[in-house]
Amino acid sequence: RCRALGKGVDEDDHPLVVQFAANDPQVFLSAALEAQAMGADAIDLNLGCPQPRAREGRYGAWLANEELAWPTICEMVKTCTDCQELRIPIFCKIR
């Protein structure tokens, strides 16, 4: 988010990993590209958040626990790794 990173990051802020809770491949890719442009070194897809609002938003641990959503999770990662513009790594946080 622009609010969190301001106009970018300082040299002392690296390595910087930005974490997103997502459930839409294109939205996740757009966020990853924005984070990269602001200086992020990697992107973390949060699949571990157990909070009730994660259930309401259908992301985090609730998305990972939903077997029918696994193809969506794979598609989010694949959409990012297939994008030549995105040069930073993507990984997933699970609990």
Short mmCIF file of C-alpha atoms in Angstrom, two decimals:
data_model
loop_
_atom_site.label_atom_id
_atom_site.label_comp_id
_atom_site.label_asym_id
_atom_site.label_seq_id
_atom_site.Cartn_x
_atom_site.Cartn_y
_atom_site.Cartn_z
CA ARG A 1 0.00 0.00 0.00
CA CYS A 2 1.23 3.45 -0.79
CA ARG A 3 0.37 4.51 2.75
CA ALA A 4 2.68 1.87 4.25
CA LEU A 5 5.63 2.38 1.91
CA GLY A 6 5.25 6.05 1.09
CA LYS A 7 7.38 6.90 -1.94
CA GLY A 8 9.38 3.69 -1.71
CA VAL A 9 11.80 2.14 0.71
CA ASP A 10 15.21 3.08 2.04
CA GLU A 11 18.36 1.02 1.55
CA ASP A 12 18.18 0.00 5.22
CA ASP A 13 14.73 -1.56 4.70
CA HIS A 14 16.02 -4.54 2.70
CA PRO A 15 15.24 -7.31 2.38
CA LEU A 16 11.61 -6.25 2.31
CA VAL A 17 8.85 -8.84 1.90
CA VAL A 18 5.31 -7.62 1.35
CA GLN A 19 2.46 -9.85 2.44
CA PHE A 20 -0.95 -9.91 0.78
CA ALA A 21 -4.15 -11.72 1.63
CA ALA A 22 -5.81 -12.42 -1.70
CA ASN A 23 -8.29 -14.64 -3.51
CA ASP A 24 -8.17 -13.25 -7.05
CA PRO A 25 -5.23 -13.97 -9.39
CA GLN A 26 -5.36 -10.68 -11.30
CA VAL A 27 -5.77 -8.54 -8.21
CA PHE A 28 -2.89 -10.39 -6.55
CA LEU A 29 -0.67 -9.87 -9.62
CA SER A 30 -1.51 -6.16 -9.74
CA ALA A 31 -0.65 -5.79 -6.06
CA ALA A 32 2.61 -7.71 -6.52
CA LEU A 33 3.63 -5.51 -9.44
CA GLU A 34 2.87 -2.37 -7.42
CA ALA A 35 4.90 -3.67 -4.48
CA GLN A 36 7.80 -4.49 -6.79
CA ALA A 37 7.67 -0.98 -8.26
CA MET A 38 7.85 0.45 -4.73
CA GLY A 39 10.97 -1.59 -3.93
CA ALA A 40 9.76 -4.88 -2.42
CA ASP A 41 12.19 -7.80 -2.65
CA ALA A 42 9.57 -10.58 -2.45
CA ILE A 43 5.84 -11.21 -2.14
CA ASP A 44 4.18 -13.46 0.42
CA LEU A 45 0.69 -14.84 -0.24
CA ASN A 46 -0.87 -15.19 3.21
CA LEU A 47 -2.60 -18.57 3.50
CA GLY A 48 -2.30 -18.73 7.27
CA CYS A 49 -4.54 -16.01 8.70
CA PRO A 50 -7.17 -17.67 10.92
CA GLN A 51 -9.02 -14.46 11.84
CA PRO A 52 -12.82 -14.27 11.40
CA ARG A 53 -12.52 -11.43 8.90
CA ALA A 54 -10.31 -13.69 6.75
CA ARG A 55 -13.23 -16.14 6.67
CA GLU A 56 -15.60 -13.32 5.72
CA GLY A 57 -13.24 -12.18 2.95
CA ARG A 58 -12.46 -15.75 1.87
CA TYR A 59 -8.67 -15.51 2.19
CA GLY A 60 -5.89 -16.67 4.49
CA ALA A 61 -6.27 -20.01 6.28
CA TRP A 62 -9.92 -20.12 5.35
CA LEU A 63 -9.10 -20.13 1.65
CA ALA A 64 -6.34 -22.70 2.10
CA ASN A 65 -8.66 -24.95 4.09
CA GLU A 66 -11.24 -24.92 1.29
CA GLU A 67 -10.21 -27.77 -1.02
CA LEU A 68 -12.29 -26.39 -3.88
CA ALA A 69 -10.25 -23.17 -3.67
CA TRP A 70 -6.88 -24.89 -4.15
CA PRO A 71 -6.99 -24.34 -7.94
CA THR A 72 -7.50 -20.62 -7.28
CA ILE A 73 -4.45 -20.57 -5.00
CA CYS A 74 -2.41 -22.32 -7.68
CA GLU A 75 -3.69 -19.87 -10.28
CA MET A 76 -2.67 -16.89 -8.14
CA VAL A 77 0.90 -18.18 -7.88
CA LYS A 78 1.01 -19.25 -11.55
CA THR A 79 -0.33 -15.90 -12.75
CA CYS A 80 2.51 -14.17 -10.93
CA THR A 81 5.26 -16.59 -11.95
CA ASP A 82 4.14 -16.46 -15.58
CA CYS A 83 4.33 -12.65 -15.65
CA GLN A 84 7.66 -11.58 -17.14
CA GLU A 85 7.30 -8.12 -15.60
CA LEU A 86 7.31 -9.56 -12.09
CA ARG A 87 10.92 -10.31 -11.24
CA ILE A 88 10.70 -10.87 -7.48
CA PRO A 89 9.84 -14.22 -5.86
CA ILE A 90 6.39 -15.25 -4.69
CA PHE A 91 5.92 -17.59 -1.77
CA CYS A 92 3.04 -18.73 0.41
CA LYS A 93 2.70 -18.53 4.18
CA ILE A 94 0.86 -21.45 5.71
CA ARG A 95 0.36 -22.62 9.28
#
